[in-house]
Amino acid sequence: MSNVGFFFKLFAKPVEPVSVARAQELLGNGAVLVDVRTPQEYSGGHANRARHIPLDAGADVVAKGGRTGRVL
């Protein structure tokens, strides 16, 4: 299975569209904002609180640290 497939399978939970206000609330309660774009895209601009985990590296990062909470 590719890293991309593994990443999506691992995080395959019900998807809930959220408003900006709800996202801020979730982040305030410990959720993590993950930016899965390429390093070049990320360096071009990103949300201040975003954790950069490129999609093609996601499986490696998750395997090392695991997932402990909500992910936005």
Short mmCIF file of N, CA and C in Angstrom, two decimals:
data_model
loop_
_atom_site.label_atom_id
_atom_site.label_comp_id
_atom_site.label_asym_id
_atom_site.label_seq_id
_atom_site.Cartn_x
_atom_site.Cartn_y
_atom_site.Cartn_z
N MET A 1 0.86 -1.18 0.00
CA MET A 1 0.00 0.00 0.00
C MET A 1 0.89 1.24 0.00
N SER A 2 0.56 2.22 -0.80
CA SER A 2 1.35 3.45 -0.87
C SER A 2 1.19 4.25 0.43
N ASN A 3 2.12 5.18 0.67
CA ASN A 3 2.00 6.07 1.83
C ASN A 3 0.68 6.81 1.81
N VAL A 4 0.27 7.26 0.63
CA VAL A 4 -0.98 8.00 0.52
C VAL A 4 -2.16 7.13 0.93
N GLY A 5 -2.19 5.89 0.42
CA GLY A 5 -3.27 4.98 0.78
C GLY A 5 -3.28 4.66 2.26
N PHE A 6 -2.10 4.44 2.84
CA PHE A 6 -2.00 4.17 4.27
C PHE A 6 -2.50 5.34 5.08
N PHE A 7 -2.08 6.55 4.69
CA PHE A 7 -2.46 7.76 5.40
C PHE A 7 -3.98 7.92 5.41
N PHE A 8 -4.60 7.75 4.25
CA PHE A 8 -6.06 7.91 4.19
C PHE A 8 -6.78 6.80 4.94
N LYS A 9 -6.27 5.59 4.89
CA LYS A 9 -6.90 4.49 5.62
C LYS A 9 -6.81 4.75 7.12
N LEU A 10 -5.66 5.21 7.59
CA LEU A 10 -5.47 5.47 9.00
C LEU A 10 -6.40 6.57 9.50
N PHE A 11 -6.56 7.60 8.70
CA PHE A 11 -7.37 8.73 9.10
C PHE A 11 -8.80 8.65 8.58
N ALA A 12 -9.19 7.50 8.05
CA ALA A 12 -10.52 7.33 7.47
C ALA A 12 -11.56 7.25 8.59
N LYS A 13 -11.94 8.37 9.05
CA LYS A 13 -12.99 8.52 10.05
C LYS A 13 -14.08 9.35 9.41
N PRO A 14 -15.24 9.42 10.03
CA PRO A 14 -16.27 10.27 9.44
C PRO A 14 -15.75 11.69 9.23
N VAL A 15 -16.03 12.23 8.08
CA VAL A 15 -15.59 13.58 7.74
C VAL A 15 -16.71 14.54 8.09
N GLU A 16 -16.35 15.58 8.79
CA GLU A 16 -17.31 16.58 9.23
C GLU A 16 -16.87 17.95 8.70
N PRO A 17 -17.63 18.51 7.76
CA PRO A 17 -17.29 19.87 7.32
C PRO A 17 -17.42 20.81 8.53
N VAL A 18 -16.47 21.72 8.67
CA VAL A 18 -16.52 22.64 9.80
C VAL A 18 -16.34 24.07 9.33
N SER A 19 -16.98 24.97 10.04
CA SER A 19 -16.83 26.40 9.78
C SER A 19 -15.51 26.86 10.40
N VAL A 20 -15.12 28.06 10.09
CA VAL A 20 -13.90 28.63 10.68
C VAL A 20 -14.06 28.70 12.20
N ALA A 21 -15.22 29.12 12.67
CA ALA A 21 -15.45 29.22 14.10
C ALA A 21 -15.33 27.85 14.77
N ARG A 22 -15.91 26.82 14.15
CA ARG A 22 -15.83 25.46 14.72
C ARG A 22 -14.39 24.95 14.69
N ALA A 23 -13.66 25.25 13.62
CA ALA A 23 -12.25 24.84 13.54
C ALA A 23 -11.45 25.50 14.65
N GLN A 24 -11.69 26.77 14.92
CA GLN A 24 -11.00 27.46 16.00
C GLN A 24 -11.33 26.84 17.35
N GLU A 25 -12.59 26.46 17.53
CA GLU A 25 -13.00 25.81 18.77
C GLU A 25 -12.28 24.46 18.93
N LEU A 26 -12.26 23.68 17.86
CA LEU A 26 -11.60 22.38 17.92
C LEU A 26 -10.10 22.53 18.19
N LEU A 27 -9.47 23.50 17.55
CA LEU A 27 -8.04 23.75 17.79
C LEU A 27 -7.80 24.17 19.23
N GLY A 28 -8.72 24.94 19.79
CA GLY A 28 -8.62 25.34 21.19
C GLY A 28 -8.76 24.18 22.15
N ASN A 29 -9.39 23.10 21.68
CA ASN A 29 -9.59 21.91 22.51
C ASN A 29 -8.59 20.80 22.17
N GLY A 30 -7.49 21.15 21.51
CA GLY A 30 -6.42 20.19 21.29
C GLY A 30 -6.35 19.54 19.93
N ALA A 31 -7.25 19.87 19.01
CA ALA A 31 -7.15 19.30 17.66
C ALA A 31 -5.89 19.82 16.98
N VAL A 32 -5.45 19.11 15.97
CA VAL A 32 -4.25 19.48 15.23
C VAL A 32 -4.65 19.80 13.79
N LEU A 33 -4.18 20.93 13.29
CA LEU A 33 -4.40 21.30 11.90
C LEU A 33 -3.23 20.79 11.08
N VAL A 34 -3.50 19.89 10.15
CA VAL A 34 -2.45 19.27 9.34
C VAL A 34 -2.53 19.79 7.91
N ASP A 35 -1.40 20.25 7.41
CA ASP A 35 -1.27 20.70 6.03
C ASP A 35 -0.50 19.62 5.27
N VAL A 36 -1.15 18.98 4.32
CA VAL A 36 -0.55 17.83 3.63
C VAL A 36 0.02 18.18 2.26
N ARG A 37 0.14 19.46 1.97
CA ARG A 37 0.67 19.86 0.67
C ARG A 37 2.17 19.64 0.60
N THR A 38 2.73 19.83 -0.59
CA THR A 38 4.17 19.66 -0.78
C THR A 38 4.92 20.73 0.01
N PRO A 39 6.21 20.52 0.27
CA PRO A 39 6.99 21.54 0.96
C PRO A 39 6.97 22.89 0.23
N GLN A 40 7.01 22.86 -1.09
CA GLN A 40 6.99 24.10 -1.86
C GLN A 40 5.67 24.84 -1.66
N GLU A 41 4.57 24.13 -1.69
CA GLU A 41 3.26 24.75 -1.48
C GLU A 41 3.16 25.31 -0.06
N TYR A 42 3.61 24.53 0.90
CA TYR A 42 3.56 24.96 2.31
C TYR A 42 4.38 26.22 2.53
N SER A 43 5.57 26.28 1.95
CA SER A 43 6.42 27.45 2.14
C SER A 43 5.85 28.69 1.46
N GLY A 44 4.95 28.49 0.51
CA GLY A 44 4.31 29.62 -0.16
C GLY A 44 3.25 30.29 0.70
N GLY A 45 2.87 29.67 1.79
CA GLY A 45 1.88 30.24 2.70
C GLY A 45 1.07 29.14 3.36
N HIS A 46 0.84 29.31 4.65
CA HIS A 46 0.09 28.31 5.40
C HIS A 46 -0.50 28.94 6.66
N ALA A 47 -1.45 28.25 7.25
CA ALA A 47 -2.05 28.71 8.49
C ALA A 47 -1.00 28.67 9.60
N ASN A 48 -1.04 29.64 10.49
CA ASN A 48 -0.04 29.74 11.55
C ASN A 48 0.08 28.49 12.40
N ARG A 49 -1.02 27.83 12.68
CA ARG A 49 -1.00 26.69 13.58
C ARG A 49 -0.92 25.35 12.85
N ALA A 50 -0.71 25.37 11.56
CA ALA A 50 -0.69 24.14 10.77
C ALA A 50 0.59 23.35 11.02
N ARG A 51 0.42 22.05 11.15
CA ARG A 51 1.56 21.14 11.23
C ARG A 51 1.77 20.57 9.84
N HIS A 52 2.98 20.70 9.33
CA HIS A 52 3.25 20.26 7.97
C HIS A 52 3.64 18.79 7.95
N ILE A 53 2.78 17.98 7.36
CA ILE A 53 3.06 16.56 7.15
C ILE A 53 2.71 16.29 5.69
N PRO A 54 3.71 16.38 4.80
CA PRO A 54 3.42 16.14 3.38
C PRO A 54 2.71 14.81 3.20
N LEU A 55 1.74 14.79 2.33
CA LEU A 55 0.92 13.60 2.12
C LEU A 55 1.76 12.37 1.83
N ASP A 56 2.84 12.53 1.06
CA ASP A 56 3.66 11.37 0.73
C ASP A 56 4.53 10.90 1.89
N ALA A 57 4.61 11.66 2.98
CA ALA A 57 5.37 11.25 4.16
C ALA A 57 4.47 10.91 5.33
N GLY A 58 3.19 11.05 5.17
CA GLY A 58 2.24 10.87 6.26
C GLY A 58 2.35 9.55 6.98
N ALA A 59 2.48 8.46 6.26
CA ALA A 59 2.54 7.14 6.89
C ALA A 59 3.75 7.03 7.80
N ASP A 60 4.90 7.57 7.37
CA ASP A 60 6.10 7.50 8.19
C ASP A 60 5.94 8.31 9.46
N VAL A 61 5.38 9.49 9.36
CA VAL A 61 5.19 10.35 10.53
C VAL A 61 4.22 9.71 11.51
N VAL A 62 3.12 9.19 11.00
CA VAL A 62 2.12 8.58 11.87
C VAL A 62 2.69 7.35 12.55
N ALA A 63 3.45 6.56 11.84
CA ALA A 63 4.04 5.35 12.42
C ALA A 63 4.98 5.69 13.57
N LYS A 64 5.66 6.81 13.48
CA LYS A 64 6.60 7.21 14.53
C LYS A 64 5.89 7.81 15.73
N GLY A 65 4.85 8.62 15.49
CA GLY A 65 4.26 9.35 16.59
C GLY A 65 2.84 8.99 16.91
N GLY A 66 2.16 8.34 16.00
CA GLY A 66 0.78 7.98 16.25
C GLY A 66 -0.15 9.17 16.21
N ARG A 67 -1.41 8.87 16.28
CA ARG A 67 -2.44 9.91 16.28
C ARG A 67 -3.14 9.86 17.61
N THR A 68 -3.25 10.98 18.26
CA THR A 68 -3.85 10.97 19.59
C THR A 68 -5.12 11.79 19.70
N GLY A 69 -5.44 12.60 18.71
CA GLY A 69 -6.62 13.45 18.83
C GLY A 69 -7.23 13.77 17.50
N ARG A 70 -8.09 14.79 17.49
CA ARG A 70 -8.76 15.21 16.27
C ARG A 70 -7.77 15.84 15.31
N VAL A 71 -8.01 15.62 14.06
CA VAL A 71 -7.17 16.18 13.01
C VAL A 71 -8.04 17.00 12.08
N LEU A 72 -7.61 18.22 11.81
CA LEU A 72 -8.31 19.09 10.87
C LEU A 72 -7.46 19.24 9.64
#
